Amino acid sequence: MTETLPLTGERTVPGIPAENYWFRRHEAVYLALVEDCRDAVVLEAGVGEGYGAALLAGVADRVIGLELEAATAAHVRRRYGLDVVRADLQRLPLPDASLDVVVNLQVIEHLWDQPGFLRECARVLRPGGRLHCSTPNRLTFSPGNALDDRPLNPFHTRELAAEDLTAMLPDAGFSRVEVRGLHHGAVLRERDARHGGSIVDAQIALALSDDPWPAELLDDVTAVSVDEFDLRADDVDASLDLVVSAVRPT
C-alpha cells in the first residue's frame, strides 16, 4: 500500500479520488515548469507532499526540498527519496548564488514575511537564475476582501492579487517578471455547468456540510485530468491561481 500523508484541509495529496481536482490543479503548474528545471539545480521552497518535487527531479540535475514540518519532510524522504531539509522558508539555509531555479507553489500566502522570503530567493539564485511562484488569486479566491483583511482561510496570512505579488519582486532583486493565470479549460467549464456553475464551490459546500458525496460530483471530480486546465498570460485577474516567474539579473 502506498504511503500517504493525512489531508489537512490545505495540503493536497495524490491518489485520493475526492481530492483529484485539487491534485490535478497543482500538477498542471508543475508540468508547466518541467522544461525550465531541466539539468538545473532546483530548490522547492515548501515541498509539501513531495509529488511535485519528484516530478521535477525526473529532469533536474538536483532537487532540494525545504519543509518545516518534521513528519512531512520524513514522508518525502521515504516515499520519493528526495533531499529534504527542515527549515523556515524566510531564512533559507543555502549559500548565496547556489541555485538555478527556485520553485515555490501555493506557499507564499502562508508566510508572514513575504518580501523577506523573496529577497532570500534572490540571494540564493545565481545571476540569471529563475523564480517560479504560484499562489491563489485573491481576486477570485477571496472576492470582495480587502488586502489587509484577515483571510477567510485560517492557513493563510496574506493573500495576493497579481499586482500585489509583482510589486514586491523588483525590490527583492528580480527583473523580467512574467505573470500567467491558471484557468478552467473547456471540459472543466462543462463540469462547472453541471454543478451549479462551479465545481470548486460544489466541493467546498459539500465539505462544509459533511454530507455524503453525490455520485455525479464524485465522478466528475475523479475524472478531472491535468490537461483540463489552461495556463495563460491573458485575463490574469480572472484566473484561479497566479503563476509569477522572474529572473535574478546577471
Coordinates of N, CA and C in Angstrom, one line a residue, residues 15-248:
G15 N -3.7 10.3 -5.3 CA -4.2 9.0 -5.1 C -5.6 8.9 -4.3
I16 N -6.2 10.1 -4.0 CA -7.5 10.1 -3.3 C -8.5 10.6 -4.3
P17 N -9.5 9.8 -4.7 CA -10.5 10.2 -5.7 C -11.1 11.6 -5.4
A18 N -11.6 11.8 -4.2 CA -12.3 13.0 -3.8 C -11.4 14.2 -3.8
E19 N -10.1 14.0 -3.9 CA -9.1 15.1 -3.8 C -8.5 15.4 -5.2
N20 N -9.0 14.6 -6.2 CA -8.3 14.6 -7.5 C -8.3 16.0 -8.2
Y21 N -9.4 16.7 -8.1 CA -9.4 18.1 -8.7 C -8.3 18.9 -8.2
W22 N -8.1 19.0 -6.9 CA -7.0 19.9 -6.4 C -5.6 19.4 -6.7
F23 N -5.5 18.1 -6.7 CA -4.2 17.5 -7.1 C -3.9 17.8 -8.6
R24 N -4.8 17.7 -9.5 CA -4.6 18.0 -10.9 C -4.3 19.5 -11.1
R25 N -5.0 20.3 -10.3 CA -4.8 21.7 -10.5 C -3.4 22.1 -10.1
H26 N -2.9 21.5 -9.1 CA -1.5 21.8 -8.7 C -0.5 21.2 -9.7
E27 N -0.8 19.9 -10.1 CA 0.1 19.2 -11.0 C 0.2 20.0 -12.3
A28 N -0.8 20.7 -12.8 CA -0.8 21.4 -14.0 C 0.4 22.4 -14.0
V29 N 0.6 23.1 -12.9 CA 1.6 24.1 -12.8 C 3.0 23.5 -12.8
Y30 N 3.1 22.4 -12.0 CA 4.4 21.7 -12.0 C 4.8 21.3 -13.4
L31 N 3.9 20.7 -14.2 CA 4.2 20.3 -15.5 C 4.6 21.4 -16.4
A32 N 4.0 22.6 -16.2 CA 4.4 23.8 -17.0 C 5.9 24.2 -16.7
L33 N 6.4 23.8 -15.5 CA 7.8 24.3 -15.1 C 8.8 23.2 -15.4
V34 N 8.4 22.1 -15.9 CA 9.4 21.0 -16.1 C 10.6 21.4 -17.0
E35 N 10.3 22.0 -18.1 CA 11.4 22.3 -19.0 C 12.4 23.3 -18.5
D36 N 11.9 24.2 -17.7 CA 12.8 25.2 -17.1 C 13.7 24.6 -16.0
C37 N 13.3 23.5 -15.5 CA 14.1 22.8 -14.5 C 15.0 21.8 -15.0
R38 N 15.0 21.6 -16.3 CA 15.9 20.5 -16.9 C 17.3 20.8 -16.7
D39 N 18.1 19.9 -16.2 CA 19.5 19.9 -15.9 C 19.9 21.1 -15.0
A40 N 18.9 21.5 -14.2 CA 19.2 22.6 -13.2 C 19.3 22.1 -11.8
V41 N 19.9 22.9 -11.0 CA 19.9 22.7 -9.5 C 18.7 23.5 -9.0
V42 N 17.7 22.8 -8.5 CA 16.4 23.4 -8.2 C 16.1 23.3 -6.7
L43 N 15.6 24.3 -6.1 CA 15.1 24.3 -4.8 C 13.6 24.4 -4.8
E44 N 12.9 23.5 -4.2 CA 11.5 23.7 -4.0 C 11.3 24.1 -2.5
A45 N 10.9 25.4 -2.4 CA 10.7 26.0 -1.1 C 9.3 25.8 -0.6
G46 N 9.1 24.7 0.2 CA 7.8 24.3 0.6 C 7.4 23.1 -0.2
V47 N 8.0 21.9 0.1 CA 7.9 20.8 -0.7 C 6.6 20.0 -0.6
G48 N 5.9 20.3 0.5 CA 4.6 19.6 0.7 C 4.7 18.1 0.7
E49 N 3.7 17.5 0.0 CA 3.7 16.0 0.0 C 4.8 15.4 -0.8
G50 N 5.4 16.2 -1.7 CA 6.6 15.8 -2.5 C 6.4 15.3 -3.9
Y51 N 5.1 15.2 -4.3 CA 4.9 14.7 -5.7 C 5.5 15.7 -6.8
G52 N 5.4 17.0 -6.5 CA 5.9 17.9 -7.5 C 7.4 17.9 -7.6
A53 N 8.0 17.9 -6.4 CA 9.5 17.8 -6.4 C 10.0 16.5 -7.1
A54 N 9.2 15.4 -6.9 CA 9.6 14.2 -7.5 C 9.5 14.3 -9.1
L55 N 8.4 15.0 -9.5 CA 8.3 15.2 -11.0 C 9.4 16.0 -11.5
L56 N 9.8 17.1 -10.8 CA 10.9 17.9 -11.3 C 12.2 17.2 -11.3
A57 N 12.4 16.3 -10.3 CA 13.6 15.5 -10.1 C 13.9 14.6 -11.3
G58 N 12.8 14.3 -12.1 CA 13.0 13.5 -13.3 C 13.8 14.2 -14.4
V59 N 13.9 15.5 -14.3 CA 14.6 16.2 -15.4 C 15.8 17.1 -14.8
A60 N 15.7 17.4 -13.5 CA 16.7 18.4 -12.9 C 18.0 17.6 -12.7
D61 N 19.1 18.4 -12.5 CA 20.3 17.8 -12.1 C 20.2 17.5 -10.6
R62 N 19.5 18.3 -9.8 CA 19.3 18.0 -8.4 C 18.2 18.8 -7.9
V63 N 17.3 18.2 -7.1 CA 16.2 19.0 -6.4 C 16.4 18.9 -4.9
I64 N 16.4 20.0 -4.3 CA 16.5 20.2 -2.8 C 15.1 20.6 -2.4
G65 N 14.5 19.9 -1.4 CA 13.3 20.3 -0.9 C 13.4 20.9 0.5
L66 N 12.7 22.0 0.8 CA 12.7 22.6 2.1 C 11.3 22.4 2.7
E67 N 11.2 22.0 4.0 CA 9.9 21.8 4.6 C 10.1 22.0 6.1
L68 N 9.2 22.7 6.7 CA 9.3 23.0 8.2 C 8.8 21.8 9.0
E69 N 7.7 21.2 8.6 CA 7.1 20.1 9.4 C 7.9 18.8 9.3
A70 N 8.3 18.3 10.5 CA 9.2 17.1 10.5 C 8.5 15.9 9.9
A71 N 7.3 15.6 10.2 CA 6.6 14.4 9.6 C 6.5 14.5 8.1
T72 N 6.2 15.7 7.6 CA 6.1 15.8 6.1 C 7.5 15.6 5.5
A73 N 8.5 16.2 6.0 CA 9.9 16.1 5.5 C 10.3 14.6 5.5
A74 N 10.0 13.9 6.6 CA 10.3 12.5 6.6 C 9.6 11.7 5.6
H75 N 8.3 12.0 5.4 CA 7.5 11.3 4.4 C 8.1 11.5 3.0
V76 N 8.5 12.7 2.6 CA 9.1 12.9 1.3 C 10.4 12.2 1.1
R77 N 11.2 12.1 2.1 CA 12.4 11.3 2.0 C 12.1 9.9 1.8
R78 N 11.2 9.3 2.6 CA 10.8 7.9 2.5 C 10.2 7.6 1.1
R79 N 9.2 8.3 0.8 CA 8.4 8.0 -0.4 C 9.1 8.2 -1.7
Y80 N 9.8 9.4 -1.8 CA 10.4 9.8 -3.0 C 11.9 9.8 -3.1
G81 N 12.5 9.5 -2.0 CA 14.0 9.5 -1.9 C 14.6 10.9 -2.2
L82 N 14.0 11.9 -1.9 CA 14.5 13.3 -2.2 C 15.3 13.9 -1.0
D83 N 16.1 14.8 -1.4 CA 16.9 15.5 -0.4 C 16.0 16.6 0.2
V84 N 15.6 16.4 1.5 CA 14.7 17.4 2.1 C 15.4 17.9 3.4
V85 N 15.4 19.2 3.5 CA 15.9 19.9 4.7 C 14.8 20.6 5.5
R86 N 14.8 20.5 6.8 CA 13.8 21.2 7.6 C 14.3 22.6 7.8
A87 N 13.4 23.6 7.4 CA 13.9 25.0 7.5 C 12.7 25.9 7.5
D88 N 12.9 27.1 8.0 CA 12.0 28.2 7.9 C 12.3 28.9 6.5
L89 N 11.2 28.9 5.7 CA 11.4 29.5 4.3 C 11.9 30.9 4.3
Q90 N 11.6 31.6 5.4 CA 12.0 33.0 5.4 C 13.5 33.3 5.8
R91 N 14.2 32.1 6.0 CA 15.7 32.2 6.2 C 16.2 30.9 5.6
L92 N 16.5 31.0 4.3 CA 16.9 29.8 3.5 C 18.3 29.4 3.9
P93 N 18.4 28.1 4.3 CA 19.7 27.6 4.7 C 20.6 27.2 3.6
L94 N 20.9 28.1 2.7 CA 21.6 27.8 1.5 C 22.6 28.9 1.2
P95 N 23.7 28.6 0.6 CA 24.7 29.7 0.2 C 24.2 30.7 -0.8
D96 N 24.8 31.8 -0.9 CA 24.5 32.8 -1.9 C 24.8 32.2 -3.3
A97 N 24.0 32.5 -4.3 CA 24.2 32.2 -5.7 C 24.5 30.7 -5.9
S98 N 23.7 29.8 -5.3 CA 24.0 28.4 -5.3 C 23.0 27.6 -6.1
L99 N 21.9 28.3 -6.7 CA 20.8 27.6 -7.3 C 20.5 28.2 -8.7
D100 N 19.9 27.3 -9.6 CA 19.5 27.8 -10.9 C 18.0 28.2 -10.9
V101 N 17.2 27.5 -10.1 CA 15.8 27.7 -10.1 C 15.2 27.5 -8.7
V102 N 14.3 28.4 -8.3 CA 13.6 28.3 -7.0 C 12.1 28.1 -7.4
V103 N 11.5 27.1 -6.9 CA 10.0 26.8 -7.2 C 9.3 27.0 -5.8
N104 N 8.3 27.7 -5.8 CA 7.5 28.0 -4.6 C 6.0 28.0 -5.0
L105 N 5.4 26.9 -4.8 CA 4.0 26.8 -5.3 C 3.0 26.7 -4.2
Q106 N 2.0 27.6 -4.1 CA 0.9 27.6 -3.2 C 1.5 27.6 -1.7
V107 N 2.5 28.5 -1.5 CA 3.1 28.6 -0.2 C 3.2 30.0 0.3
I108 N 3.5 31.0 -0.6 CA 3.8 32.3 -0.2 C 2.7 32.9 0.6
E109 N 1.4 32.5 0.3 CA 0.3 33.1 1.1 C 0.3 32.6 2.5
H110 N 1.1 31.7 2.9 CA 1.2 31.2 4.3 C 2.3 31.9 5.1
L111 N 3.1 32.7 4.4 CA 4.3 33.3 5.1 C 4.0 34.7 5.6
W112 N 4.5 35.0 6.8 CA 4.4 36.3 7.4 C 5.2 37.4 6.8
D113 N 6.4 37.0 6.3 CA 7.4 38.0 5.7 C 7.6 37.6 4.3
Q114 N 6.6 38.0 3.5 CA 6.7 37.7 2.0 C 7.8 38.4 1.3
P115 N 8.0 39.7 1.5 CA 9.1 40.4 0.9 C 10.4 39.8 1.3
G116 N 10.6 39.5 2.6 CA 11.8 38.9 3.1 C 12.1 37.5 2.4
F117 N 11.1 36.7 2.2 CA 11.2 35.5 1.6 C 11.7 35.7 0.1
L118 N 11.1 36.6 -0.6 CA 11.5 36.9 -2.0 C 12.9 37.4 -2.1
R119 N 13.4 38.2 -1.1 CA 14.8 38.6 -1.1 C 15.7 37.4 -0.9
E120 N 15.3 36.5 0.0 CA 16.1 35.2 0.2 C 16.2 34.4 -1.1
C121 N 15.1 34.3 -1.8 CA 15.1 33.6 -3.1 C 16.1 34.2 -4.0
A122 N 16.1 35.6 -4.1 CA 17.1 36.2 -5.0 C 18.5 36.0 -4.5
R123 N 18.7 36.0 -3.2 CA 20.1 35.8 -2.7 C 20.6 34.4 -3.1
V124 N 19.8 33.3 -3.0 CA 20.3 32.0 -3.2 C 20.4 31.6 -4.7
L125 N 19.8 32.5 -5.6 CA 19.9 32.2 -7.0 C 21.1 32.7 -7.6
R126 N 21.7 32.0 -8.6 CA 22.8 32.5 -9.4 C 22.3 33.6 -10.3
P127 N 23.2 34.5 -10.7 CA 22.8 35.5 -11.7 C 22.2 34.8 -12.9
G128 N 21.0 35.3 -13.4 CA 20.3 34.6 -14.4 C 19.4 33.5 -13.9
G129 N 19.4 33.2 -12.6 CA 18.5 32.2 -12.1 C 17.1 32.6 -12.0
R130 N 16.2 31.6 -12.0 CA 14.7 31.9 -12.2 C 13.9 31.5 -10.9
L131 N 13.0 32.3 -10.6 CA 12.0 32.1 -9.6 C 10.6 31.8 -10.2
H132 N 10.0 30.7 -9.7 CA 8.6 30.5 -10.1 C 7.7 30.4 -8.9
C133 N 6.8 31.2 -8.8 CA 6.0 31.3 -7.5 C 4.5 31.3 -7.9
S134 N 3.7 30.4 -7.3 CA 2.3 30.4 -7.6 C 1.5 30.6 -6.3
T135 N 0.3 31.2 -6.4 CA -0.5 31.5 -5.2 C -1.9 31.6 -5.7
P136 N -2.9 31.3 -4.8 CA -4.3 31.5 -5.2 C -4.5 33.0 -5.5
N137 N -5.2 33.3 -6.5 CA -5.5 34.7 -6.9 C -6.6 35.2 -5.9
R138 N -6.1 36.3 -5.2 CA -7.0 36.9 -4.2 C -8.3 37.4 -4.8
L139 N -8.3 37.8 -6.0 CA -9.5 38.4 -6.6 C -10.6 37.4 -6.9
T140 N -10.2 36.1 -7.1 CA -11.2 35.1 -7.3 C -11.3 34.1 -6.1
F141 N -10.2 34.0 -5.3 CA -10.2 33.1 -4.1 C -11.0 33.7 -3.0
S142 N -10.8 35.0 -2.8 CA -11.5 35.7 -1.7 C -12.1 37.0 -2.2
P143 N -13.0 36.9 -3.2 CA -13.5 38.1 -3.8 C -14.2 39.0 -2.8
G144 N -13.9 40.3 -2.9 CA -14.6 41.3 -2.0 C -13.7 41.6 -0.8
N145 N -12.7 40.8 -0.5 CA -11.9 41.0 0.7 C -10.8 42.1 0.4
A146 N -10.6 43.0 1.3 CA -9.5 44.0 1.1 C -8.2 43.3 1.4
L147 N -7.1 43.7 0.9 CA -5.8 43.1 1.1 C -5.4 43.0 2.6
D148 N -5.8 43.9 3.4 CA -5.4 43.9 4.8 C -6.4 43.1 5.7
D149 N -7.4 42.7 5.1 CA -8.4 41.9 5.9 C -7.8 40.5 6.2
R150 N -8.1 40.0 7.3 CA -7.7 38.6 7.7 C -8.3 37.6 6.7
P151 N -7.5 36.8 6.1 CA -8.1 35.8 5.1 C -9.1 34.9 5.8
L152 N -10.1 34.5 5.0 CA -11.0 33.5 5.5 C -10.4 32.2 5.7
N153 N -9.4 31.8 4.9 CA -8.7 30.6 5.0 C -7.7 30.7 6.3
P154 N -7.9 29.9 7.3 CA -7.1 30.0 8.5 C -5.6 29.7 8.3
F155 N -5.3 29.0 7.2 CA -3.9 28.7 6.9 C -3.1 29.8 6.3
H156 N -3.8 30.9 5.8 CA -3.2 32.0 5.0 C -3.0 33.2 5.9
T157 N -1.8 33.9 5.7 CA -1.5 35.1 6.4 C -1.9 36.3 5.5
R158 N -1.6 36.3 4.2 CA -1.8 37.4 3.3 C -2.0 36.8 1.9
E159 N -3.2 37.1 1.4 CA -3.5 36.6 0.0 C -3.2 37.7 -1.0
L160 N -2.8 37.3 -2.2 CA -2.3 38.3 -3.2 C -3.0 38.2 -4.5
A161 N -3.2 39.4 -5.1 CA -3.5 39.5 -6.5 C -2.2 39.7 -7.3
A162 N -2.3 39.6 -8.6 CA -1.1 39.7 -9.4 C -0.3 41.0 -9.2
E163 N -1.0 42.1 -9.0 CA -0.3 43.4 -8.8 C 0.4 43.4 -7.5
D164 N -0.1 42.7 -6.5 CA 0.5 42.7 -5.2 C 1.8 41.9 -5.2
L165 N 1.8 40.8 -5.9 CA 3.0 39.9 -6.0 C 4.1 40.6 -6.8
T166 N 3.7 41.1 -8.0 CA 4.6 41.6 -8.9 C 5.3 42.9 -8.3
A167 N 4.5 43.6 -7.5 CA 5.1 44.8 -6.9 C 6.2 44.6 -6.0
M168 N 6.3 43.4 -5.4 CA 7.3 43.0 -4.4 C 8.6 42.6 -5.1
L169 N 8.5 42.1 -6.3 CA 9.7 41.4 -6.9 C 10.8 42.4 -7.3
P170 N 10.6 43.5 -7.8 CA 11.8 44.4 -8.1 C 12.6 44.8 -6.9
D171 N 11.9 45.1 -5.8 CA 12.6 45.5 -4.6 C 13.3 44.3 -4.0
A172 N 12.9 43.1 -4.3 CA 13.5 41.8 -3.8 C 14.7 41.5 -4.6
G173 N 14.9 42.1 -5.8 CA 16.1 41.8 -6.6 C 15.8 41.1 -7.8
F174 N 14.6 41.2 -8.4 CA 14.2 40.4 -9.6 C 13.9 41.4 -10.7
S175 N 14.0 40.8 -11.9 CA 13.6 41.6 -13.1 C 12.9 40.6 -14.1
R176 N 12.5 41.0 -15.2 CA 11.9 40.2 -16.3 C 10.7 39.4 -15.7
V177 N 9.8 40.1 -15.1 CA 8.7 39.4 -14.4 C 7.6 39.0 -15.4
E178 N 7.2 37.8 -15.4 CA 6.1 37.3 -16.2 C 5.0 36.7 -15.3
V179 N 3.8 37.1 -15.7 CA 2.6 36.7 -14.9 C 1.7 35.9 -15.8
R180 N 1.3 34.7 -15.3 CA 0.3 33.9 -16.0 C -0.8 33.5 -15.0
G181 N -1.9 33.1 -15.5 CA -3.0 32.7 -14.7 C -3.5 31.3 -15.1
L182 N -3.9 30.5 -14.1 CA -4.5 29.2 -14.3 C -6.0 29.3 -14.4
H183 N -6.5 28.8 -15.5 CA -8.0 28.8 -15.7 C -8.5 27.4 -16.0
H184 N -9.8 27.3 -15.8 CA -10.5 26.1 -16.3 C -10.6 26.1 -17.8
G185 N -10.2 25.0 -18.5 CA -10.4 24.8 -19.9 C -11.8 24.5 -20.2
A186 N -12.1 24.1 -21.5 CA -13.4 23.9 -22.0 C -14.1 22.7 -21.3
V187 N -13.4 21.6 -21.0 CA -14.0 20.5 -20.4 C -14.4 20.8 -18.9
L188 N -13.5 21.5 -18.2 CA -13.8 21.8 -16.8 C -14.9 22.8 -16.8
R189 N -15.0 23.7 -17.7 CA -16.2 24.6 -17.7 C -17.5 23.8 -17.9
E190 N -17.5 22.7 -18.7 CA -18.7 21.9 -18.8 C -19.0 21.2 -17.4
R191 N -17.9 20.8 -16.7 CA -18.1 20.2 -15.4 C -18.7 21.3 -14.4
D192 N -18.2 22.5 -14.5 CA -18.7 23.6 -13.7 C -20.2 23.7 -13.9
A193 N -20.6 23.7 -15.2 CA -22.1 23.9 -15.5 C -22.9 22.8 -14.9
R194 N -22.4 21.7 -14.8 CA -23.2 20.6 -14.3 C -23.4 20.7 -12.7
H195 N -22.6 21.5 -12.1 CA -22.6 21.6 -10.6 C -22.8 23.0 -10.2
G196 N -23.9 23.6 -10.7 CA -24.3 25.0 -10.2 C -23.4 26.1 -10.7
G197 N -22.5 25.9 -11.6 CA -21.7 26.9 -12.2 C -20.2 26.8 -11.7
S198 N -20.0 26.0 -10.6 CA -18.6 25.9 -10.1 C -18.4 24.6 -9.4
I199 N -17.5 23.8 -10.0 CA -17.2 22.5 -9.4 C -16.4 22.7 -8.1
V200 N -15.7 23.9 -8.0 CA -15.0 24.2 -6.8 C -16.0 24.5 -5.7
D201 N -16.9 25.4 -5.9 CA -17.9 25.8 -4.9 C -18.7 24.6 -4.5
A202 N -19.0 23.6 -5.4 CA -19.7 22.4 -5.0 C -19.0 21.6 -4.1
Q203 N -17.6 21.5 -4.3 CA -16.8 20.7 -3.4 C -16.7 21.4 -2.0
I204 N -16.6 22.7 -2.0 CA -16.4 23.4 -0.7 C -17.7 23.3 0.1
A205 N -18.8 23.5 -0.6 CA -20.1 23.4 0.1 C -20.3 22.0 0.7
L206 N -19.9 21.0 0.0 CA -20.0 19.6 0.5 C -19.1 19.4 1.7
A207 N -17.9 19.9 1.7 CA -17.0 19.8 2.8 C -17.6 20.4 4.0
L208 N -18.2 21.6 3.9 CA -18.7 22.3 5.0 C -20.0 21.7 5.6
S209 N -20.7 21.0 4.7 CA -22.0 20.3 5.2 C -21.7 18.9 5.8
D210 N -20.6 18.3 5.4 CA -20.3 17.0 5.8 C -21.3 15.9 5.3
D211 N -22.0 16.3 4.2 CA -23.0 15.4 3.6 C -22.2 14.4 2.7
P212 N -22.8 13.2 2.4 CA -22.1 12.3 1.5 C -22.0 12.8 0.1
W213 N -20.9 12.3 -0.6 CA -20.7 12.8 -2.0 C -21.8 12.4 -2.9
P214 N -22.5 13.3 -3.7 CA -23.3 12.8 -4.7 C -22.5 12.1 -5.8
A215 N -23.1 11.0 -6.4 CA -22.3 10.2 -7.3 C -21.8 11.0 -8.5
E216 N -22.7 11.9 -9.0 CA -22.3 12.7 -10.2 C -21.1 13.6 -9.9
L217 N -21.1 14.3 -8.8 CA -20.0 15.1 -8.4 C -18.7 14.3 -8.2
L218 N -18.8 13.2 -7.5 CA -17.6 12.4 -7.3 C -17.0 11.9 -8.6
D219 N -17.9 11.5 -9.5 CA -17.5 11.0 -10.8 C -16.7 12.1 -11.6
D220 N -17.3 13.3 -11.5 CA -16.7 14.4 -12.3 C -15.3 14.8 -11.6
V221 N -15.3 14.9 -10.3 CA -14.0 15.2 -9.6 C -12.9 14.2 -9.9
T222 N -13.3 12.9 -9.8 CA -12.4 11.8 -10.1 C -11.8 11.8 -11.5
A223 N -12.6 12.3 -12.4 CA -12.3 12.2 -13.9 C -11.4 13.4 -14.3
V224 N -11.3 14.5 -13.5 CA -10.5 15.6 -13.9 C -9.1 15.2 -14.3
S225 N -8.6 15.7 -15.4 CA -7.3 15.5 -15.9 C -6.5 16.8 -15.9
V226 N -5.2 16.6 -15.9 CA -4.3 17.8 -15.8 C -4.5 18.7 -17.1
D227 N -4.8 18.1 -18.2 CA -4.9 18.9 -19.4 C -6.3 19.7 -19.5
E228 N -7.1 19.6 -18.5 CA -8.3 20.4 -18.5 C -8.1 21.8 -17.9
F229 N -6.9 22.1 -17.5 CA -6.5 23.5 -17.0 C -5.7 24.2 -18.1
D230 N -5.9 25.5 -18.2 CA -5.2 26.4 -19.1 C -4.3 27.4 -18.3
L231 N -3.0 27.4 -18.6 CA -2.2 28.4 -18.0 C -1.8 29.4 -19.1
R232 N -2.2 30.6 -18.9 CA -2.0 31.6 -20.0 C -1.8 33.0 -19.4
A233 N -1.3 33.9 -20.3 CA -1.0 35.3 -19.8 C -2.1 36.3 -19.9
D234 N -3.2 35.9 -20.6 CA -4.3 36.9 -20.7 C -5.3 36.7 -19.6
D235 N -6.1 37.7 -19.3 CA -7.2 37.7 -18.3 C -6.7 37.1 -17.0
V236 N -5.5 37.6 -16.6 CA -4.9 37.1 -15.3 C -5.8 37.3 -14.1
D237 N -6.4 38.5 -14.1 CA -7.2 38.8 -12.9 C -8.4 37.9 -12.7
A238 N -8.8 37.2 -13.7 CA -10.0 36.3 -13.6 C -9.5 34.8 -13.4
S239 N -8.2 34.6 -13.2 CA -7.7 33.3 -13.0 C -7.9 32.7 -11.6
L240 N -7.8 31.4 -11.5 CA -7.9 30.8 -10.2 C -6.6 30.9 -9.4
D241 N -5.5 30.6 -10.0 CA -4.2 30.7 -9.4 C -3.3 31.5 -10.2
L242 N -2.4 32.3 -9.6 CA -1.4 33.1 -10.3 C -0.1 32.3 -10.3
V243 N 0.6 32.4 -11.5 CA 2.0 31.8 -11.6 C 2.9 33.0 -12.1
V244 N 3.8 33.4 -11.2 CA 4.6 34.5 -11.5 C 6.1 34.0 -11.6
S245 N 6.7 34.4 -12.7 CA 8.1 34.0 -12.9 C 9.0 35.2 -13.0
A246 N 10.2 35.2 -12.5 CA 11.1 36.3 -12.5 C 12.5 35.8 -12.6
V247 N 13.4 36.7 -12.9 CA 14.9 36.4 -13.1 C 15.7 37.2 -12.2
R248 N 16.7 36.6 -11.5 CA 17.8 37.4 -10.9 C 18.7 38.0 -11.9

